[in-house]
C-alpha cells in the first residue's frame, strides 16, 4: 500500500479556469501597458542594451590596474615584489633596479625598471592591491580591458599603467607619500640613524 | 450583388477585393511576428528585438525592431530546402501549401466593409424607408431621400456566398490535412506523432467550433457574414458578444485550439516531439507553416469580429454619418466606408492582441487536458448554449 498523496484543494473559481485566466491576463496586461506606455521611458524593463548603454559598476569594482604616481610623476612603486608574490595568477612581472649614485632615494628604496601585467592571465582578485605597502598599484579605474586582436596588446607595461587614470581621473593616490628627507618621513633616514 | 456590372467590371472588383484582403494579411502576418516578440518582451519586462537596422540618409534606422520580420523572411527564403531521405517528396512539398491555402481561403468570406457605391463616393447615402440605399439630402428641411442610388453596391467581401460561414469551416477542416500530411510525409517518428496530435486536436475542436457558432447563427438567422454584420447594425447592444457571451468565450477557446498556439500547442513540443509535424521542414516550406499559423490567427480574429463585434459596424455611425440623438454629423459615402473598413481592421487587431496576451499568459495544457476540455466542457456547453438560444428565440416569437 502506497502512501496516499494529498490532492491540492482547489476552490470553485480555480476549477472553473476562466476567473483564474482572467486574473493571469490582468497581471500580464498590467505589465504590458506599464512597459509600453509608461511615462518613464523604460517602465520596469530590466534589460540593458549593452554596447550602447552599460550598467553602472559598483564603486569598488576591480577594473584594469594602474600604477599611482608620485608628485614628480615617477611610480610610487618601490619594487618590493609583494604584489607579484601575492598574485595567484602570476601575471605581474617586475624587474627591480637601484637608483643611481647621488639620488636621494638611493639606499632607501628601489624602483621598477620593468613592470608588466598580463591582463589576460590576471583573474582580477585584487590581492596585489591588498599586498602593496605603498599604495602603488590600484584597481580603481572602473574599466575593463578593451578587446584587442593580439595577445601582446594585453601586456601592459609600466608606462601604460602609469598613465591609466582612476575612475575619478586622478593618476595619483589620495594617501600621502613621505619622501626620505622630508621631516614627515616616518622611517629612519641617514640624518637620524647616526651614520 | 453585382448584377448590373459587366463581367470585366466584376472581375476587376473581385481582383481588387482579393488584393486588399491578401495585402492586409501579408502586411499583418509579419507584423504579428514582430508584435508577438515585442509584446512578450513588454509582458516579461524585456526589450525584445530591436537590433536589425537599415542605413538610410546616412543614419541607422531600427524602426523599433520592425525590420526583424523582413530579415527573418529573407533568411527563410535563402535557407537550404532540406527533404529528409526516405520522405515522400511530393506530399512533403504539398503539405505546407495544403496548410496555407485553406487558411487564406477562409478569409474570402470575411466582409471587411459595407457595400460600396463607386459612383456615390462623394454623396451622403442613407436607407430609404423601403430599406433601399438612396442619396440623402435636405428635402424641405428634413433629411430624406432625394434620388435613388444609380447602381447596385459592391460588397466589400471577396466571396459573397449563400453558404457563407460554412466555407470557413470547410476551409478550416482542410487545414488538418496539411498538418497531418506534413507529419506523415516527413519519414520521422516525431513528425508523425506531431501530425497525429495536430489532427486529433483540430478534428475535436472543429466540432466545438462549429457548434459554438450555431448560437449566433440562430440569432442572426443567416449564414451570410455580410447579412450578420448588417443585423448587428450600429448599436453596440445588438452585437454578438452582448447577445451570445457564452458563445464568444467558447468560440475564442476553440478557435485558439484550432490555431495550435500556446496553451494548445501540443502538436509541437521541444522536449517530446522536437518541432512536431514541421520538424523536417526548413526554409520557405517551414515558413509557409509558420505563415499559415499567423493567417489562422488573423482569420480567427476576423471571424470573431464579424460574429461578435459587429464586423465593420462602428457605434453611432450610420450610412449618412454620425447620429447622436438629434445631432447629425453628415459624412460622405466614401468617408463612411473608409471609417468602417478602418474600424474592422482595428477590431481585428484588438482581437489579435487579446490572442497574443492569452498566448503569453497561460502555460500549455497536457494532451489529455486538451481533450477533456474539448469533449467534456466546451462541447456540452456549446450544446447548452444552442438549446437556450433556441428556447429564447421561440419564446420571443410566440
XYZ file of C-alpha atoms in Angstrom:
593
model
C 0.000 0.000 0.000
C 1.431 3.283 -1.034
C 1.067 6.403 0.954
C -1.996 8.357 -0.169
C -0.982 11.611 -1.827
C -2.974 14.593 -0.697
C -4.544 16.277 -3.674
C -4.249 20.046 -3.769
C -7.509 21.650 -2.813
C -8.890 23.985 -5.422
C -11.693 26.427 -4.962
C -14.608 26.537 -7.369
C -13.241 29.582 -9.149
C -9.895 27.848 -9.594
C -11.558 24.769 -11.020
C -13.655 26.886 -13.347
C -10.449 28.114 -15.038
C -11.875 31.272 -16.541
C -11.650 33.522 -13.435
C -8.067 32.396 -12.949
C -7.266 33.029 -16.587
C -8.768 36.499 -16.233
C -6.548 37.099 -13.207
C -3.488 35.998 -15.126
C -4.424 38.156 -18.075
C -4.897 41.140 -15.788
C -1.385 40.670 -14.458
C 0.270 40.270 -17.862
C -1.773 43.101 -19.337
C -0.778 45.410 -16.495
C 2.891 44.631 -17.180
C 2.325 45.143 -20.894
C 0.646 48.543 -20.520
C 3.082 49.719 -17.897
C 6.109 48.860 -20.013
C 4.641 50.019 -23.304
C 3.006 53.279 -22.311
C 4.599 54.257 -19.009
C 5.659 57.873 -18.632
C 9.146 56.899 -17.625
C 10.905 55.980 -20.808
C 11.557 52.354 -19.982
C 8.915 51.315 -17.479
C 10.158 48.367 -15.455
C 12.314 46.925 -18.207
C 15.397 45.361 -16.714
C 17.262 44.690 -19.950
C 20.268 46.895 -20.754
C 21.000 47.469 -24.439
C 24.578 46.550 -23.847
C 27.016 48.223 -26.171
C 25.085 51.494 -26.223
C 24.236 51.604 -22.565
C 26.128 49.935 -19.783
C 25.266 49.040 -16.287
C 26.912 51.303 -13.751
C 29.681 49.428 -11.990
C 29.759 49.472 -8.204
C 32.180 51.910 -6.626
C 34.630 49.202 -5.619
C 34.580 47.383 -8.948
C 38.006 45.948 -9.698
C 38.999 47.177 -13.132
C 42.240 47.333 -15.066
C 45.251 48.073 -12.836
C 47.029 51.356 -12.650
C 50.317 52.412 -11.049
C 49.951 55.532 -8.936
C 52.379 58.388 -9.474
C 54.424 60.429 -7.081
C 54.439 64.227 -7.213
C 57.236 64.097 -9.774
C 55.425 61.608 -11.968
C 57.585 58.620 -11.164
C 55.855 55.478 -9.902
C 55.204 55.125 -6.209
C 56.194 51.515 -6.623
C 59.373 50.576 -4.743
C 59.716 47.207 -6.481
C 59.292 45.224 -3.276
C 57.706 42.361 -5.261
C 54.922 41.971 -2.704
C 52.263 42.137 -5.441
C 53.880 39.671 -7.779
C 54.436 37.332 -4.833
C 50.828 37.611 -3.736
C 49.488 37.237 -7.265
C 47.814 33.792 -7.582
C 47.849 34.003 -11.366
C 51.478 35.083 -11.535
C 50.674 37.738 -14.048
C 52.895 40.502 -12.638
C 56.476 40.711 -13.807
C 58.786 43.202 -12.048
C 62.479 43.844 -12.587
C 63.726 45.978 -9.686
C 66.593 48.410 -10.088
C 68.702 50.655 -7.822
C 68.621 54.421 -8.042
C 71.802 55.945 -9.374
C 74.574 57.478 -7.272
C 73.634 60.833 -5.767
C 69.924 60.159 -5.964
C 68.393 60.949 -2.558
C 66.345 57.772 -2.736
C 69.401 55.552 -3.237
C 69.767 53.210 -0.326
C 66.226 53.669 0.828
C 64.221 52.046 -1.885
C 64.375 50.500 -5.328
C 62.319 51.290 -8.368
C 60.753 49.032 -11.011
C 62.846 49.080 -14.163
C 60.260 46.850 -15.799
C 56.679 46.423 -14.541
C 54.404 44.334 -16.762
C 50.959 42.970 -16.004
C 49.459 40.334 -18.283
C 45.780 41.302 -18.219
C 44.853 38.025 -19.904
C 46.320 35.984 -17.064
C 45.001 38.312 -14.386
C 41.948 36.991 -12.543
C 41.131 40.405 -11.044
C 41.198 39.101 -7.500
C 42.683 42.305 -6.115
C 45.361 40.600 -3.997
C 48.125 42.736 -5.493
C 46.316 45.826 -4.263
C 45.936 44.300 -0.813
C 49.618 43.346 -0.730
C 51.063 46.675 -1.816
C 52.631 48.545 1.142
C 52.986 51.806 -0.812
C 49.519 52.165 -2.368
C 51.364 51.966 -5.656
C 49.062 49.571 -7.509
C 45.334 50.131 -7.579
C 42.340 48.693 -9.487
C 40.046 51.682 -9.150
C 40.000 52.535 -12.871
C 36.428 51.340 -13.358
C 37.191 49.985 -16.850
C 37.738 46.501 -18.074
C 40.420 45.617 -20.560
C 39.346 46.739 -24.038
C 39.373 43.968 -26.631
C 42.344 43.557 -28.931
C 43.351 41.176 -31.687
C 46.860 40.390 -30.394
C 47.899 38.905 -27.136
C 50.759 41.364 -26.786
C 48.241 44.171 -26.530
C 47.190 42.786 -23.176
C 50.705 43.063 -21.712
C 50.515 46.455 -20.036
C 53.926 47.865 -19.168
C 54.959 50.495 -16.658
C 54.459 53.476 -18.942
C 50.898 52.444 -19.833
C 49.975 51.531 -16.277
C 51.213 54.883 -15.025
C 49.020 56.746 -17.492
C 45.763 54.846 -16.781
C 43.667 57.200 -14.650
C 41.399 56.238 -11.791
C 37.652 56.440 -12.318
C 37.757 59.975 -10.882
C 40.510 60.958 -13.355
C 43.365 61.072 -10.887
C 46.721 59.443 -11.636
C 47.928 59.835 -8.047
C 46.815 58.360 -4.752
C 44.944 60.248 -2.088
C 47.146 58.683 0.587
C 50.060 60.978 1.471
C 53.557 59.976 0.482
C 56.602 60.987 2.507
C 59.920 61.086 0.701
C 63.102 60.266 2.591
C 64.498 63.580 3.816
C 61.080 65.145 4.418
C 60.564 65.991 8.059
C 57.344 63.971 7.939
C 59.213 60.829 6.781
C 58.162 58.162 9.282
C 61.186 55.869 8.984
C 64.808 56.263 9.938
C 66.818 58.252 7.451
C 70.545 58.972 7.083
C 70.478 62.090 9.238
C 68.784 60.419 12.155
C 70.385 56.990 12.005
C 73.700 58.120 13.473
C 75.767 57.018 10.492
C -24.986 41.911 -55.802
C -23.045 42.822 -58.902
C -25.811 42.005 -61.320
C -25.579 45.311 -63.160
C -21.836 45.080 -63.597
C -20.260 43.589 -66.657
C -18.073 40.512 -66.367
C -14.955 42.641 -66.765
C -16.014 45.004 -64.007
C -16.918 42.105 -61.768
C -13.501 40.561 -62.319
C -11.824 43.876 -61.626
C -13.666 44.398 -58.343
C -13.058 40.792 -57.311
C -9.357 41.220 -58.008
C -9.322 44.496 -56.108
C -11.024 42.998 -53.080
C -8.768 39.939 -53.102
C -5.758 42.210 -53.325
C -6.990 44.213 -50.368
C -7.610 41.235 -48.107
C -4.390 39.478 -49.172
C -2.454 42.697 -48.739
C -3.955 43.089 -45.304
C -2.963 39.556 -44.347
C 0.502 39.801 -45.839
C 1.001 43.085 -44.012
C -0.356 41.915 -40.682
C 1.335 38.497 -40.632
C 4.936 39.812 -40.491
C 3.723 42.492 -38.108
C 2.369 39.708 -35.941
C 5.787 38.091 -35.696
C 7.102 41.410 -34.515
C 4.125 42.075 -32.233
C 4.434 38.638 -30.728
C 8.078 39.148 -29.834
C 7.724 42.744 -28.704
C 4.561 42.104 -26.743
C 6.030 39.120 -24.938
C 9.063 41.248 -24.139
C 6.891 44.008 -22.703
C 4.953 41.472 -20.632
C 8.169 39.982 -19.305
C 9.972 43.282 -18.603
C 12.361 42.772 -21.512
C 13.185 44.900 -24.532
C 12.577 42.472 -27.376
C 14.115 42.569 -30.838
C 15.415 45.974 -31.833
C 18.794 45.281 -33.462
C 18.043 44.853 -37.166
C 18.821 48.146 -38.809
C 18.904 49.734 -42.201
C 21.087 52.605 -43.352
C 19.091 55.466 -44.864
C 20.119 59.097 -45.346
C 23.398 58.412 -43.544
C 21.622 57.264 -40.409
C 20.901 53.907 -38.906
C 17.167 53.263 -38.613
C 15.791 50.499 -36.470
C 12.036 51.209 -36.544
C 11.520 49.650 -33.095
C 12.687 46.295 -34.413
C 10.130 46.197 -37.216
C 12.865 45.118 -39.623
C 13.339 41.793 -37.885
C 10.418 40.070 -39.671
C 11.898 41.140 -43.013
C 15.324 39.867 -42.059
C 13.723 36.626 -40.905
C 11.778 36.140 -44.114
C 14.890 36.852 -46.193
C 16.722 34.239 -44.171
C 13.948 31.732 -44.722
C 13.926 32.277 -48.460
C 17.655 31.670 -48.743
C 17.923 28.725 -46.383
C 18.514 25.235 -47.716
C 15.299 23.437 -48.505
C 16.033 20.063 -46.992
C 13.950 16.990 -47.741
C 14.785 14.115 -45.419
C 15.858 10.849 -47.069
C 13.001 8.402 -47.320
C 10.402 11.146 -47.194
C 7.510 11.199 -49.598
C 8.835 14.016 -51.745
C 5.563 15.021 -53.347
C 3.490 15.053 -50.184
C 6.328 16.683 -48.305
C 6.287 19.528 -50.801
C 2.499 19.792 -50.852
C 1.778 19.733 -47.127
C 2.737 23.375 -46.449
C 0.530 24.500 -49.320
C -2.372 22.440 -48.018
C -1.818 24.088 -44.679
C -1.586 27.652 -46.006
C -4.158 27.668 -48.804
C -7.249 26.836 -46.670
C -6.183 29.399 -44.088
C -6.162 32.051 -46.816
C -9.318 30.660 -48.415
C -11.269 31.098 -45.205
C -10.634 34.831 -45.334
C -12.549 35.094 -48.607
C -15.907 35.201 -46.853
C -14.954 37.923 -44.365
C -16.860 41.167 -45.042
C -14.269 43.838 -44.315
C -16.545 46.735 -45.172
C -20.095 47.660 -46.164
C -21.410 47.615 -49.705
C -19.654 50.369 -51.611
C -21.239 52.556 -54.332
C -18.404 53.754 -56.512
C -20.492 56.448 -58.216
C -21.621 57.948 -54.908
C -18.334 58.182 -53.023
C -18.846 61.927 -52.637
C -22.551 61.800 -51.789
C -24.203 61.170 -48.465
C -26.146 57.947 -48.582
C -28.927 56.668 -46.375
C -31.500 53.927 -46.348
C -34.906 54.852 -47.729
C -37.995 53.780 -45.720
C -38.155 50.760 -48.021
C -34.661 49.767 -46.995
C -33.092 50.688 -50.319
C -29.930 52.817 -50.337
C -30.508 56.274 -51.748
C -28.768 59.628 -51.955
C -29.651 61.709 -48.907
C -30.375 65.403 -48.990
C -32.373 68.054 -47.238
C -35.908 67.984 -48.651
C -37.990 70.810 -47.141
C -35.758 70.997 -44.097
C -35.932 67.319 -43.248
C -33.241 64.833 -44.129
C -34.627 62.427 -46.648
C -34.068 60.634 -49.905
C -33.681 62.858 -52.907
C -32.577 60.359 -55.514
C -32.182 56.624 -55.779
C -28.711 55.139 -55.892
C -27.738 54.894 -59.512
C -26.163 51.468 -59.261
C -26.028 48.406 -57.075
C -23.432 48.363 -54.353
C -20.369 46.136 -54.374
C -19.967 44.095 -51.222
C -16.510 44.555 -49.713
C -16.055 40.836 -49.399
C -14.146 38.567 -51.731
C -16.844 35.898 -51.993
C -20.487 36.643 -51.247
C -21.801 33.119 -50.882
C -25.028 31.648 -49.624
C -23.018 29.049 -47.745
C -21.036 31.861 -46.134
C -19.610 30.734 -42.848
C -19.763 27.068 -43.854
C -16.985 27.795 -46.354
C -14.835 28.986 -43.497
C -15.447 25.752 -41.605
C -14.779 23.674 -44.701
C -11.531 25.502 -45.339
C -10.539 25.168 -41.691
C -11.192 21.454 -41.923
C -8.709 21.181 -44.774
C -6.005 22.696 -42.573
C -5.930 19.431 -40.638
C -4.890 17.624 -43.784
C -1.847 19.874 -44.202
C -0.609 19.247 -40.680
C -1.279 15.514 -40.820
C 0.319 15.159 -44.258
C 3.366 17.122 -43.167
C 3.832 14.746 -40.284
C 3.190 11.675 -42.396
C 5.395 12.607 -45.337
C 8.457 13.520 -43.282
C 9.515 9.929 -42.530
C 10.132 10.904 -38.931
C 8.550 9.450 -35.811
C 8.321 12.811 -34.104
C 6.740 14.424 -37.136
C 4.219 11.619 -37.415
C 3.292 11.862 -33.743
C 3.034 15.632 -34.017
C 0.859 15.345 -37.096
C -1.401 12.853 -35.346
C -1.695 15.066 -32.329
C -2.486 18.046 -34.536
C -5.106 16.056 -36.421
C -6.721 14.739 -33.253
C -6.801 18.135 -31.634
C -8.069 20.012 -34.671
C -10.773 17.473 -35.522
C -12.003 17.526 -31.920
C -12.115 21.269 -31.673
C -13.676 21.691 -35.076
C -16.825 20.074 -33.692
C -16.963 22.551 -30.852
C -16.005 25.430 -33.113
C -18.898 24.732 -35.431
C -21.400 24.196 -32.639
C -20.431 27.372 -30.736
C -21.288 29.423 -33.781
C -24.706 27.812 -34.182
C -25.998 30.022 -31.345
C -25.156 33.287 -33.137
C -26.389 31.760 -36.408
C -29.779 31.150 -34.785
C -29.841 34.738 -33.566
C -28.847 36.243 -36.898
C -30.943 33.847 -38.917
C -28.483 33.731 -41.793
C -25.270 32.037 -42.888
C -24.086 35.071 -44.851
C -21.460 37.011 -42.904
C -22.387 40.312 -44.605
C -26.015 39.862 -43.506
C -24.873 39.083 -39.960
C -22.932 42.334 -39.815
C -25.971 44.273 -41.098
C -28.107 42.520 -38.495
C -25.808 43.819 -35.749
C -26.495 47.387 -37.003
C -24.796 50.337 -35.361
C -25.843 49.808 -31.768
C -23.368 48.055 -29.525
C -26.245 46.236 -27.745
C -27.065 44.148 -30.786
C -23.503 42.939 -31.176
C -22.893 39.242 -30.891
C -20.877 39.320 -27.698
C -23.769 41.013 -25.863
C -26.373 38.575 -27.152
C -24.165 35.479 -27.093
C -21.446 35.998 -24.457
C -21.041 32.274 -23.760
C -20.702 31.530 -27.443
C -17.964 34.153 -27.710
C -15.908 32.629 -24.894
C -16.393 29.110 -26.249
C -15.566 30.200 -29.775
C -12.439 32.010 -28.648
C -11.145 28.974 -26.756
C -11.981 26.540 -29.540
C -10.518 28.779 -32.225
C -7.310 29.255 -30.268
C -7.050 25.477 -30.063
C -7.578 25.333 -33.838
C -4.579 27.599 -34.392
C -2.429 25.163 -32.368
C -0.840 28.028 -30.452
C 0.484 28.064 -26.984
C -1.995 26.946 -24.436
C -2.882 24.290 -27.018
C 0.482 23.787 -28.714
C 0.898 20.063 -28.033
C 1.475 19.190 -31.727
C 4.917 20.663 -31.205
C 6.926 20.218 -28.075
C 10.678 20.558 -27.857
C 11.105 18.056 -25.056
C 8.916 15.325 -26.500
C 8.335 15.858 -30.222
C 11.103 18.248 -31.302
C 9.181 20.549 -33.654
C 6.143 18.358 -34.173
C 4.852 17.926 -37.686
C 7.203 20.537 -39.143
C 10.359 19.105 -37.596
C 11.678 18.062 -41.006
C 10.807 21.295 -42.748
C 13.250 24.077 -43.437
C 13.478 27.192 -45.488
C 10.352 28.592 -47.031
C 8.396 25.359 -46.597
C 8.697 25.828 -42.867
C 7.962 29.487 -43.444
C 4.647 28.549 -45.005
C 3.594 26.501 -41.980
C 4.664 29.405 -39.845
C 2.792 31.867 -42.019
C -0.309 29.663 -42.050
C -0.341 29.789 -38.265
C -0.455 33.573 -38.310
C -3.056 33.639 -41.077
C -5.181 31.390 -38.867
C -4.733 33.868 -36.032
C -5.940 36.651 -38.304
C -8.832 34.529 -39.566
C -9.885 33.719 -36.022
C -9.881 37.396 -35.119
C -11.743 38.359 -38.305
C -14.494 35.797 -37.715
C -14.755 36.818 -34.064
C -15.061 40.462 -35.131
C -17.741 39.582 -37.680
C -19.792 37.365 -35.389
C -19.399 39.025 -32.029
C -18.191 42.598 -32.508
C -20.340 43.913 -35.292
C -17.855 43.431 -38.129
C -17.325 46.806 -39.778
C -20.071 48.500 -37.719
C -18.969 51.483 -35.691
C -21.287 52.598 -32.871
C -23.340 55.691 -33.786
C -22.040 55.692 -37.365
C -24.855 55.247 -39.853
C -24.777 55.292 -43.631
C -25.364 59.030 -43.515
C -22.708 59.833 -40.911
C -22.614 60.050 -37.137
C -26.007 60.342 -35.487
C -26.220 61.051 -31.748
C -29.810 61.707 -30.758
C -30.801 64.830 -32.697
C -27.238 65.707 -33.627
C -26.246 64.667 -37.092
C -22.747 64.902 -38.495
C -23.137 64.106 -42.174
C -20.311 62.256 -43.860
C -19.922 61.346 -47.493
C -20.249 57.721 -48.540
C -16.529 57.475 -49.199
C -15.617 58.602 -45.686
C -18.188 56.361 -44.051
C -16.843 53.370 -45.976
C -13.235 54.209 -45.134
C -14.097 54.626 -41.450
C -15.912 51.324 -41.383
C -13.107 49.409 -43.075
C -10.724 51.038 -40.615
C -12.990 50.072 -37.750
C -12.965 46.474 -38.894
C -9.167 46.423 -39.090
C -8.931 47.941 -35.609
C -11.288 45.289 -34.210
C -9.243 42.530 -35.834
C -6.016 43.955 -34.433
C -7.528 44.245 -30.957
C -8.654 40.618 -31.053
C -5.231 39.553 -32.261
C -3.728 41.464 -29.347
C -6.011 39.564 -26.990
C -4.881 36.260 -28.508
C -1.252 37.185 -28.032
C -1.966 38.173 -24.432
C -3.509 34.761 -23.802
C -0.642 33.069 -25.569
C 1.925 34.758 -23.311
C -0.055 34.366 -20.090
C -1.012 30.719 -19.947
C 1.085 27.577 -19.672
C 0.289 24.790 -22.096
C -2.241 22.082 -21.418
C -1.422 18.431 -21.255
C -2.819 16.447 -24.173
C -5.447 14.651 -22.075
C -6.453 18.007 -20.557
C -6.938 19.436 -24.023
C -9.190 16.563 -24.991
C -11.104 16.715 -21.704
C -11.591 20.471 -22.060
C -12.977 19.947 -25.539
C -15.241 16.947 -25.128
C -16.359 17.321 -21.530
C -16.659 21.071 -21.107
C -16.714 23.054 -24.339
C -18.880 20.677 -26.343
C -21.665 20.255 -23.717
C -21.566 23.980 -23.003
C -21.947 24.825 -26.676
C -24.892 22.416 -26.898
C -26.451 24.064 -23.842
C -25.918 27.425 -25.500
C -27.716 26.253 -28.626
C -30.683 24.917 -26.654
C -31.023 28.058 -24.556
C -30.715 30.309 -27.598
C -33.290 28.228 -29.398
C -35.743 28.347 -26.474
C -35.321 32.109 -26.058
C -35.921 32.705 -29.753
C -39.020 30.525 -29.758
C -40.273 32.287 -26.619
C -39.663 35.728 -28.135
C -41.513 34.836 -31.318
C -44.557 33.333 -29.627
